[in-house]
Amino acid sequence: MKYGYYPGCSLERNASAYHESAMEVAAALNLEFAEVEDWNCCGATEYMAIDMLPAFALISRNLALAAEQMGNGRQQQLVAPCSACFLNLSKTDRYLRDSPELADKVNQALAAGGLHYKPGSLRVRHLLDILVTDVGFNAVAEKVTKPLYNLRLAPYYGCLVVRPVRKTPFDNPEYPTSLDTLMRTLGAKVVDYPLKAQCCGGHMTQIKEHTALEIIRRLLKNAADYQADAIVTLCPMCQLNLDAYQDNVNKHFGTNYNIPILYFTQLVGLAFGISPKKLGFGKEFVDAAPALKKIGAEPPPKAKKPRPSKTALPMPAPAEED
Amino acid sequence: MTSPTTARAPTFFDEVVAATPGQSNLSKCIQCGTCGGSCPSGQDMDHSPRTLFAMIVAGMRDDVLRSNSPWYCVSCYYCMSRCPQEVHITDIMSTLKRMAIKEGKYKESSAADAPDFSGTFIDFVESYGRSFEVGLATRYHLSHHPLDMVKMAPMALGMLRRGRMDLTPTKIKGIDQLQAILAKAKEIGGEAS
Ligand code: SF4
Ligand code: SF4
């Protein structure tokens, strides 16, 4: 089956492990993902806070490009692996459909760039939805060659994927189960995870550290209480917050959580027998090697320590203008 | 949406409703408090969404726009999916953010940095078409939390070492097209923007 693919900014870098594993899994399942050419940022949760119509226009450029590149005519499917991108793209399409007045204004703006978007031309889907609905658990099960029998996983959906911004969410917004079933299909033990649909704090790490770390702490504690070997996520923001800030949480609260945060596509890939290296393992802050060893997979070599520079300050160099 | 037939001058409530896309359903709020009870950052908010909505109805414009609550909203839509009245709470929070920026009121709240984070983020998007974490973190933290910058350095290095961060931004090919679209949108924007 053919889909348009909108990776979003995170998957280019920060969440490249998600992108790589998604591509491997898609190929194994004969899913054809055509990346939207020259897509732009969806604005995350920031643009809407500043300016409404440009925020809708920014998102709509992507919808217009995707619809144009996939051929107008019957409704096309656009896949977004990032929860925030998924929400922004699907919500915008819905708001444009519901309000001809808004659609008209957005199209006037798009016309300044020679583009047009007919609301409803695309159906925006999250990657998890494609795997559980279009591919289905049976077809996934057929591909499993290395079942994840010894892993205890906490399935973490985060906030945006299952919220009913679209009229028919593909899973229950309060207590979703599709990721649970998918992980069970791979042979893993799925632990109860009551906070599974709670927010990871989003951009709050940048604004009020204590508020953010408390939100992350609760999520880690909940998984630790159920002795999960790893938390399974489907969003780059969730992965970043729980993984890169886990150390900060431990320092801030005097805890010692050590739970790897993995993308669901990485686990599907492992069960399909794909090598951890191809699935982007080794880029996580909290080492996934102990979890990999439990299922007999070979962890990739560790990332090298950067050579200390005599001149550089201990922070990333500022960007150069191009 | 406001009804064009109202003879009275628009109230603060009318303004909020008019600046929110689609049907906000704000008038349907029954003050049940489900939203505040569901909110992950509710404990740090000056006012729960429920309280804030009562204040909007009461016309407490300055107190609402000075509240830190909209800036503590992380747009998780939890309240919205639980609200029995289908009030578009998250959208209203965004509306309040825009209004607070427009009137400069956010500076009086305890979350005065948040709009600058959003502003810096969108500056990069408007210049390159893509977000840029290094630039964002450097520029925003240097101007707001230079001390945090040092605290964050190990994480930034960790990101670089794992190949999870770029030192230079990526620019899309159609940046001129995007800028033309955004300029036009700002021109049409009007009220809420
Ligand atoms: S949940 Fe909805 S109805 Fe209840 S107080 Fe909040 S906004 Fe009002
Ligand atoms: S959308 Fe905002 S107000 Fe609503 S629960 Fe989430 S953080 Fe709280």
Coordinates of C-alpha atoms and ligand atoms in Angstrom, one line a residue:
Chain A
M1 CA 0.0 0.0 0.0
K2 CA 1.2 3.5 -0.8
Y3 CA 1.3 6.4 1.7
G4 CA 2.7 9.9 1.8
Y5 CA 5.2 10.3 4.6
Y6 CA 5.8 13.4 6.7
P7 CA 8.8 12.8 8.9
G8 CA 8.8 16.2 10.7
C9 CA 11.9 18.0 12.1
S10 CA 12.6 15.6 15.0
L11 CA 12.9 12.5 12.9
E12 CA 15.6 14.2 10.8
R13 CA 18.0 14.3 13.8
N14 CA 17.0 13.9 17.4
A15 CA 14.7 11.0 16.6
S16 CA 16.7 9.5 13.7
A17 CA 16.4 6.1 15.4
Y18 CA 12.6 6.4 15.0
H19 CA 13.0 7.2 11.3
E20 CA 15.5 4.5 10.6
S21 CA 13.5 1.8 12.4
A22 CA 10.2 3.0 10.8
M23 CA 11.8 2.6 7.3
E24 CA 13.1 -0.9 8.1
V25 CA 9.8 -2.0 9.4
A26 CA 7.9 -0.4 6.5
A27 CA 10.1 -2.2 4.0
A28 CA 9.6 -5.6 5.8
L29 CA 5.8 -5.1 5.7
N30 CA 5.8 -3.9 2.0
L31 CA 4.5 -0.5 3.0
E32 CA 5.5 2.2 0.5
F33 CA 6.3 5.5 2.1
A34 CA 6.9 8.4 -0.2
E35 CA 8.3 11.4 1.7
V36 CA 6.6 14.7 1.0
E37 CA 9.1 16.7 -0.9
D38 CA 10.3 19.9 0.7
W39 CA 8.0 19.7 3.7
N40 CA 8.3 22.4 6.4
C41 CA 8.1 22.3 10.2
C42 CA 4.5 21.9 11.6
G43 CA 5.0 24.6 14.2
A44 CA 4.9 22.1 17.1
T45 CA 3.0 23.6 20.0
E46 CA 4.7 27.0 19.5
Y47 CA 3.2 28.7 16.4
M48 CA -0.4 28.6 17.5
A49 CA 0.5 30.4 20.7
I50 CA 1.8 33.4 18.7
D51 CA -0.2 33.8 15.6
M52 CA -3.3 31.8 14.5
L53 CA -3.7 32.2 10.8
P54 CA 0.1 31.8 9.9
A55 CA 0.1 28.7 12.1
F56 CA -2.7 27.2 10.1
A57 CA -1.0 28.3 6.8
L58 CA 2.4 26.9 7.9
I59 CA 0.7 23.5 8.4
S60 CA -1.4 23.7 5.3
R61 CA 1.6 24.2 3.0
N62 CA 2.5 20.6 3.9
L63 CA -1.0 19.4 3.3
A64 CA -1.1 21.2 -0.1
L65 CA 2.3 19.8 -1.1
A66 CA 1.4 16.3 0.0
A67 CA -1.9 16.3 -1.8
E68 CA -0.3 17.7 -5.0
Q69 CA 2.5 15.2 -5.0
M70 CA 0.3 12.2 -4.4
G71 CA -2.1 13.2 -7.1
N72 CA -5.4 14.8 -6.5
G73 CA -8.5 12.7 -7.0
R74 CA -9.4 10.2 -4.4
Q75 CA -8.5 10.7 -0.8
Q76 CA -4.8 9.9 -0.1
Q77 CA -3.2 8.7 3.1
L78 CA -0.5 10.8 4.8
V79 CA 1.5 9.2 7.6
A80 CA 3.1 11.1 10.4
P81 CA 5.2 9.3 13.0
C82 CA 5.5 12.3 15.4
S83 CA 2.5 12.8 17.6
A84 CA 2.7 16.6 17.5
C85 CA 3.0 16.6 13.7
F86 CA 0.1 14.1 13.5
L87 CA -2.1 16.3 15.7
N88 CA -1.3 19.5 13.9
L89 CA -1.8 18.1 10.4
S90 CA -5.0 16.2 11.2
K91 CA -6.5 18.9 13.3
T92 CA -5.8 21.5 10.6
D93 CA -7.5 19.4 8.0
R94 CA -10.5 18.9 10.3
Y95 CA -10.8 22.6 11.1
L96 CA -10.6 23.6 7.5
R97 CA -13.3 21.1 6.7
D98 CA -15.5 22.4 9.5
S99 CA -15.0 26.1 8.7
P100 CA -15.2 27.1 5.0
E101 CA -14.4 30.7 6.2
L102 CA -11.1 29.5 7.7
A103 CA -10.3 27.3 4.7
D104 CA -10.9 30.3 2.4
K105 CA -8.4 32.5 4.4
V106 CA -5.8 29.8 4.5
N107 CA -6.2 29.2 0.8
Q108 CA -5.7 33.0 0.1
A109 CA -2.4 32.7 2.0
L110 CA -1.4 29.5 0.2
A111 CA -2.2 31.2 -3.1
A112 CA 0.6 33.7 -2.4
G113 CA 2.9 30.7 -2.8
G114 CA 1.0 29.2 -5.8
L115 CA -0.6 26.5 -3.7
H116 CA -4.1 25.3 -2.8
Y117 CA -5.5 22.7 -0.4
K118 CA -8.9 21.2 -0.7
P119 CA -9.9 20.2 2.8
G120 CA -10.4 16.4 3.1
S121 CA -8.0 15.5 0.3
L122 CA -5.8 13.8 2.7
R123 CA -6.5 11.4 5.6
V124 CA -3.7 12.0 8.2
R125 CA -2.8 8.9 10.1
H126 CA -0.3 8.1 12.8
L127 CA 2.3 5.4 12.1
L128 CA 0.9 3.2 14.9
D129 CA -2.5 3.4 13.3
I130 CA -1.1 2.1 10.0
L131 CA 0.6 -0.9 11.7
V132 CA -2.4 -1.9 13.9
T133 CA -5.2 -1.1 11.5
D134 CA -3.9 -1.4 7.9
V135 CA -1.3 -4.1 8.4
G136 CA -3.0 -5.8 11.3
F137 CA -1.8 -8.0 14.2
N138 CA -2.0 -11.2 12.2
A139 CA 0.3 -9.9 9.4
V140 CA 2.7 -8.6 12.0
A141 CA 2.7 -11.9 13.8
E142 CA 3.6 -13.7 10.6
K143 CA 6.8 -11.8 10.3
V144 CA 8.0 -12.4 13.8
T145 CA 11.2 -14.5 13.8
K146 CA 12.7 -13.5 17.1
P147 CA 9.9 -13.1 19.7
L148 CA 10.6 -10.8 22.5
Y149 CA 9.7 -13.4 25.2
N150 CA 11.8 -12.1 28.0
L151 CA 11.0 -8.4 27.8
R152 CA 8.6 -6.6 30.1
L153 CA 7.4 -3.5 28.4
A154 CA 5.4 -0.5 29.5
P155 CA 3.4 0.8 26.5
Y156 CA 3.4 4.6 26.6
Y157 CA 1.1 6.4 24.2
G158 CA 1.6 9.9 25.5
C159 CA -1.0 12.6 24.9
L160 CA -1.7 13.5 21.3
V161 CA -2.1 10.3 19.3
V162 CA -5.3 9.1 20.9
R163 CA -7.0 12.4 21.7
P164 CA -10.2 12.7 19.7
V165 CA -9.3 15.8 17.8
R166 CA -10.3 13.7 14.8
K167 CA -13.9 12.6 15.2
T168 CA -12.9 8.9 15.2
P169 CA -9.7 8.3 17.0
F170 CA -8.2 4.8 16.2
D171 CA -7.9 3.9 19.9
N172 CA -9.5 4.8 23.2
P173 CA -8.4 8.2 24.5
E174 CA -8.6 7.2 28.1
Y175 CA -7.2 3.7 28.0
P176 CA -5.7 2.9 24.7
T177 CA -4.7 -0.7 24.0
S178 CA -3.5 -1.0 20.4
L179 CA 0.2 -0.6 21.4
D180 CA -0.2 -3.2 24.2
T181 CA -1.6 -5.7 21.7
L182 CA 1.1 -5.0 19.1
M183 CA 3.8 -5.6 21.7
R184 CA 2.1 -8.8 22.9
T185 CA 2.0 -9.9 19.2
L186 CA 5.8 -9.6 19.2
G187 CA 5.9 -12.0 22.2
A188 CA 6.7 -9.4 24.9
K189 CA 5.1 -9.2 28.3
V190 CA 3.1 -6.0 28.6
V191 CA 2.8 -4.5 32.0
D192 CA -0.1 -2.5 33.2
Y193 CA 0.8 1.1 32.8
P194 CA -1.9 3.4 34.2
L195 CA -0.2 6.6 33.1
K196 CA 0.0 5.4 29.5
A197 CA -2.0 8.2 28.0
Q198 CA -0.5 11.0 30.1
C199 CA 1.5 13.9 28.6
C200 CA 5.3 13.8 28.8
G201 CA 5.4 17.6 29.5
G202 CA 6.2 18.7 25.9
H203 CA 8.3 21.8 25.8
M204 CA 7.9 22.4 29.6
T205 CA 11.5 21.2 30.1
Q206 CA 12.6 24.5 28.5
I207 CA 10.3 26.7 30.5
K208 CA 9.7 25.5 34.0
E209 CA 12.1 22.7 34.8
H210 CA 10.6 21.6 38.1
T211 CA 7.1 21.2 36.5
A212 CA 8.5 19.2 33.6
L213 CA 10.7 17.0 35.8
E214 CA 7.8 16.2 38.1
I215 CA 5.7 15.1 35.1
I216 CA 8.5 12.9 33.8
R217 CA 9.2 11.5 37.3
R218 CA 5.7 10.2 37.6
L219 CA 5.9 8.4 34.3
L220 CA 9.2 6.8 35.1
K221 CA 8.0 5.8 38.6
N222 CA 4.9 4.2 37.2
A223 CA 6.9 2.1 34.8
A224 CA 9.5 1.2 37.5
D225 CA 6.8 0.2 39.9
Y226 CA 5.7 -2.5 37.4
Q227 CA 9.3 -3.6 36.8
A228 CA 9.3 -2.7 33.1
D229 CA 12.5 -3.4 31.3
A230 CA 11.7 -0.5 28.9
I231 CA 9.1 2.1 28.1
V232 CA 7.8 1.9 24.5
T233 CA 7.0 5.2 22.9
L234 CA 5.6 6.4 19.6
C235 CA 6.6 10.1 19.8
P236 CA 10.0 11.9 19.5
M237 CA 9.1 14.4 22.2
C238 CA 8.1 11.7 24.7
Q239 CA 11.3 9.8 23.9
L240 CA 13.5 12.9 24.3
N241 CA 11.9 13.9 27.6
L242 CA 11.9 10.5 29.3
D243 CA 15.3 9.5 27.9
A244 CA 17.5 12.6 27.9
Y245 CA 16.0 14.1 31.1
Q246 CA 16.0 10.8 33.1
D247 CA 19.4 11.8 34.6
N248 CA 18.1 15.2 35.5
V249 CA 15.1 13.6 37.2
N250 CA 17.4 11.4 39.2
K251 CA 19.5 14.3 40.3
H252 CA 16.5 16.5 41.1
F253 CA 14.6 13.9 43.1
G254 CA 17.4 11.7 44.4
T255 CA 16.0 8.7 42.5
N256 CA 17.9 6.2 40.4
Y257 CA 15.7 5.3 37.5
N258 CA 17.4 3.5 34.7
I259 CA 14.7 2.6 32.1
P260 CA 15.5 2.7 28.4
I261 CA 13.0 4.5 26.3
L262 CA 12.5 2.8 22.9
Y263 CA 10.4 3.5 19.8
F264 CA 7.8 0.9 19.1
T265 CA 9.2 0.5 15.6
Q266 CA 12.6 -0.5 17.1
L267 CA 10.8 -3.4 19.0
V268 CA 8.9 -4.5 16.0
G269 CA 12.2 -4.5 14.0
L270 CA 13.9 -6.6 16.7
A271 CA 11.1 -9.2 16.6
F272 CA 11.4 -9.3 12.8
G273 CA 15.1 -10.2 13.2
I274 CA 16.5 -6.9 12.0
S275 CA 19.8 -5.9 13.5
P276 CA 19.8 -3.4 16.4
K277 CA 22.3 -1.2 14.5
K278 CA 19.9 -0.8 11.5
L279 CA 17.1 0.1 14.0
G280 CA 19.0 3.0 15.5
F281 CA 20.0 1.5 18.8
G282 CA 22.9 3.1 20.5
K283 CA 21.5 6.6 20.2
E284 CA 19.6 6.5 23.5
F285 CA 20.9 8.2 26.7
V286 CA 19.7 5.4 28.9
D287 CA 21.5 2.3 27.6
A288 CA 19.3 -0.2 26.0
A289 CA 22.0 -2.9 26.0
P290 CA 20.7 -4.8 29.1
A291 CA 17.2 -5.0 27.5
L292 CA 18.7 -6.2 24.2
K293 CA 20.7 -8.9 26.0
K294 CA 17.5 -10.3 27.5
I295 CA 16.3 -11.2 24.1
G296 CA 19.7 -12.3 22.9
A297 CA 20.3 -9.4 20.5
E298 CA 23.7 -7.9 20.1
P299 CA 23.9 -4.2 21.2
P300 CA 25.7 -2.0 18.7
P301 CA 29.0 -0.4 19.8
K302 CA 28.7 2.6 22.2
A303 CA 28.9 6.1 20.8
K304 CA 32.4 7.5 21.2
K305 CA 33.3 10.2 23.7
P306 CA 34.0 13.4 21.9
R307 CA 37.6 14.4 21.9
P308 CA 38.0 17.3 24.3
S309 CA 38.8 20.4 22.5
K310 CA 41.3 22.8 24.1
T311 CA 39.6 25.9 22.8
A312 CA 35.9 25.2 22.8
L313 CA 33.5 26.1 25.6
P314 CA 31.6 23.1 27.0
M315 CA 28.6 23.8 24.8
P316 CA 27.5 23.4 21.2
A317 CA 29.0 25.9 18.8
P318 CA 26.6 28.5 17.6
A319 CA 25.2 28.0 14.2
E320 CA 26.7 29.6 11.2
E321 CA 24.4 31.4 8.7
D322 CA 24.5 29.8 5.3
Chain B
M1 CA -18.2 32.8 17.2
T2 CA -19.9 36.0 18.2
S3 CA -23.4 36.6 17.0
P4 CA -23.4 39.7 14.8
T5 CA -26.8 40.6 16.1
T6 CA -25.7 41.4 19.7
A7 CA -26.4 45.1 20.2
R8 CA -24.2 45.5 23.3
A9 CA -20.5 46.2 23.1
P10 CA -18.4 43.0 22.9
T11 CA -17.4 41.7 26.2
F12 CA -14.1 40.0 27.1
F13 CA -15.9 36.7 26.7
D14 CA -17.0 37.6 23.2
E15 CA -13.5 38.6 22.3
V16 CA -12.1 35.3 23.5
V17 CA -14.7 33.3 21.6
A18 CA -14.2 35.4 18.4
A19 CA -10.4 34.8 18.5
T20 CA -10.7 31.1 18.8
P21 CA -11.0 29.0 15.6
G22 CA -14.2 27.1 15.0
Q23 CA -16.7 26.4 17.8
S24 CA -15.0 27.0 21.2
N25 CA -18.2 25.9 23.1
L26 CA -16.9 28.2 25.9
S27 CA -20.5 29.3 26.7
K28 CA -21.4 25.6 27.4
C29 CA -18.9 25.3 30.3
I30 CA -20.8 23.9 33.4
Q31 CA -17.9 24.5 35.8
C32 CA -17.6 20.8 36.6
G33 CA -13.8 21.0 37.1
T34 CA -12.9 17.9 35.2
C35 CA -10.4 19.9 33.2
G36 CA -8.3 21.1 36.2
G37 CA -8.4 17.6 37.7
S38 CA -7.0 16.1 34.5
C39 CA -4.3 18.6 33.8
P40 CA -0.7 17.4 34.2
S41 CA 0.6 20.8 35.1
G42 CA -2.5 21.9 37.0
Q43 CA -0.7 22.0 40.3
D44 CA 1.6 24.8 39.2
M45 CA -1.1 26.9 37.5
D46 CA -2.3 30.1 39.1
H47 CA -5.9 29.2 38.0
S48 CA -7.3 25.9 36.8
P49 CA -8.9 26.1 33.4
R50 CA -12.3 26.0 35.1
T51 CA -11.5 29.0 37.2
L52 CA -10.0 30.8 34.3
F53 CA -13.3 30.3 32.3
A54 CA -15.3 31.6 35.2
M55 CA -13.0 34.7 35.3
I56 CA -13.5 35.2 31.5
V57 CA -17.3 35.1 32.0
A58 CA -16.9 37.6 34.9
G59 CA -14.9 39.9 32.5
M60 CA -11.7 39.8 34.6
R61 CA -9.6 40.6 31.6
D62 CA -6.4 41.7 33.3
D63 CA -6.3 38.9 35.8
V64 CA -6.9 36.3 33.1
L65 CA -4.2 37.7 30.8
R66 CA -1.7 38.0 33.6
S67 CA -2.4 34.4 34.8
N68 CA 0.5 31.9 34.3
S69 CA -2.1 29.2 33.5
P70 CA -2.1 29.3 29.7
W71 CA 1.7 29.2 29.7
Y72 CA 1.7 26.1 31.8
C73 CA -0.6 24.4 29.3
V74 CA 1.4 21.9 27.4
S75 CA -1.3 21.4 24.8
C76 CA -1.9 17.8 25.7
Y77 CA -5.7 17.9 25.0
Y78 CA -6.4 15.7 28.0
C79 CA -9.0 18.1 29.5
M80 CA -10.5 18.5 26.1
S81 CA -11.0 14.8 25.5
R82 CA -12.7 14.6 29.0
C83 CA -14.8 17.7 29.0
P84 CA -18.5 16.7 29.1
Q85 CA -19.4 19.9 27.2
E86 CA -16.8 19.6 24.4
V87 CA -15.3 22.9 25.3
H88 CA -12.2 23.4 23.2
I89 CA -10.1 24.1 26.2
T90 CA -6.7 23.7 24.6
D91 CA -7.7 26.1 21.7
I92 CA -8.9 28.7 24.3
M93 CA -5.6 28.4 26.1
S94 CA -3.8 29.2 22.8
T95 CA -6.1 32.2 22.3
L96 CA -5.3 33.5 25.8
K97 CA -1.6 33.1 25.0
R98 CA -2.0 35.2 21.8
M99 CA -4.0 37.8 23.6
A100 CA -1.5 38.0 26.5
I101 CA 1.4 38.5 24.0
K102 CA -0.5 41.1 22.0
E103 CA -1.2 43.2 25.1
G104 CA 2.1 42.6 26.7
K105 CA 0.4 41.1 29.8
Y106 CA 2.4 38.0 29.9
K107 CA 5.3 39.9 31.3
E108 CA 3.4 40.2 34.6
S109 CA 2.9 36.5 34.9
S110 CA 5.3 34.0 36.6
A111 CA 5.8 32.3 33.2
A112 CA 7.2 35.3 31.4
D113 CA 9.8 33.3 29.5
A114 CA 7.4 31.0 27.7
P115 CA 6.4 33.3 24.9
D116 CA 10.0 34.1 24.1
F117 CA 10.7 30.4 23.8
S118 CA 7.8 30.1 21.3
G119 CA 8.9 33.3 19.6
T120 CA 12.5 32.0 19.2
F121 CA 11.2 28.7 17.9
I122 CA 9.1 30.3 15.2
D123 CA 11.8 32.7 14.2
F124 CA 13.9 29.7 13.1
V125 CA 10.9 28.2 11.4
E126 CA 10.2 31.4 9.5
S127 CA 13.9 31.7 8.4
Y128 CA 14.6 28.1 7.5
G129 CA 11.3 26.3 7.2
R130 CA 12.5 23.8 9.8
S131 CA 13.1 24.0 13.5
F132 CA 16.6 24.1 14.8
E133 CA 17.3 22.8 18.3
V134 CA 20.9 24.1 18.7
G135 CA 20.0 27.6 17.6
L136 CA 16.9 27.5 19.7
A137 CA 18.5 26.3 22.8
T138 CA 21.5 28.6 22.4
R139 CA 19.6 31.8 21.7
Y140 CA 16.8 31.3 24.1
H141 CA 18.8 30.1 27.0
L142 CA 21.6 32.6 26.6
S143 CA 19.1 35.4 26.8
H144 CA 16.9 33.9 29.6
H145 CA 18.8 31.3 31.7
P146 CA 22.5 31.7 31.0
L147 CA 23.1 29.6 34.1
D148 CA 21.0 26.8 32.8
M149 CA 23.1 26.8 29.7
V150 CA 26.0 25.4 31.6
K151 CA 23.7 22.9 33.3
M152 CA 22.5 21.9 29.9
A153 CA 25.9 21.5 28.3
P154 CA 26.4 17.8 29.2
M155 CA 23.0 17.0 27.6
A156 CA 23.8 19.0 24.5
L157 CA 27.1 17.2 24.2
G158 CA 25.4 13.9 24.7
M159 CA 23.0 14.8 21.9
L160 CA 25.8 15.7 19.5
R161 CA 27.8 12.6 20.4
R162 CA 24.8 10.4 19.6
G163 CA 24.2 12.2 16.3
R164 CA 20.9 13.5 17.6
M165 CA 21.6 17.2 17.0
D166 CA 22.8 19.3 14.1
L167 CA 25.1 22.3 14.4
T168 CA 23.7 24.0 11.4
P169 CA 20.0 24.4 10.4
T170 CA 18.5 22.8 7.4
K171 CA 16.8 25.2 5.0
I172 CA 13.9 24.1 2.8
K173 CA 14.1 24.8 -1.0
G174 CA 10.8 26.6 -1.0
I175 CA 11.7 29.1 1.8
D176 CA 10.6 32.0 -0.4
Q177 CA 7.3 30.4 -1.1
L178 CA 6.8 29.7 2.6
Q179 CA 7.7 33.2 3.6
A180 CA 5.2 34.6 1.0
I181 CA 2.5 32.4 2.4
L182 CA 3.2 33.4 6.0
A183 CA 3.4 37.1 5.1
K184 CA 0.0 36.9 3.3
A185 CA -1.5 35.0 6.3
K186 CA -0.3 37.7 8.7
E187 CA -1.8 40.3 6.4
I188 CA -5.2 38.5 6.4
G189 CA -4.9 37.4 10.0
G190 CA -6.5 40.4 11.7
E191 CA -8.1 39.9 15.1
A192 CA -6.4 37.0 16.7
S193 CA -3.0 37.4 15.2
Ligands
SF4_1 S1 -14.3 20.2 31.9 FE1 -15.4 21.5 30.4 S2 -17.4 21.9 31.4 FE2 -16.0 21.1 33.0 S3 -15.2 23.0 33.9 FE3 -13.7 22.3 32.3 S4 -14.3 23.4 30.5 FE4 -16.0 23.6 31.9
SF4_2 S1 -4.4 20.8 27.3 FE1 -3.5 22.2 28.6 S2 -5.0 22.8 30.1 FE2 -5.7 20.9 29.1 S3 -5.0 19.2 30.4 FE3 -3.4 19.6 28.9 S4 -2.0 21.0 29.8 FE4 -3.9 21.1 31.0

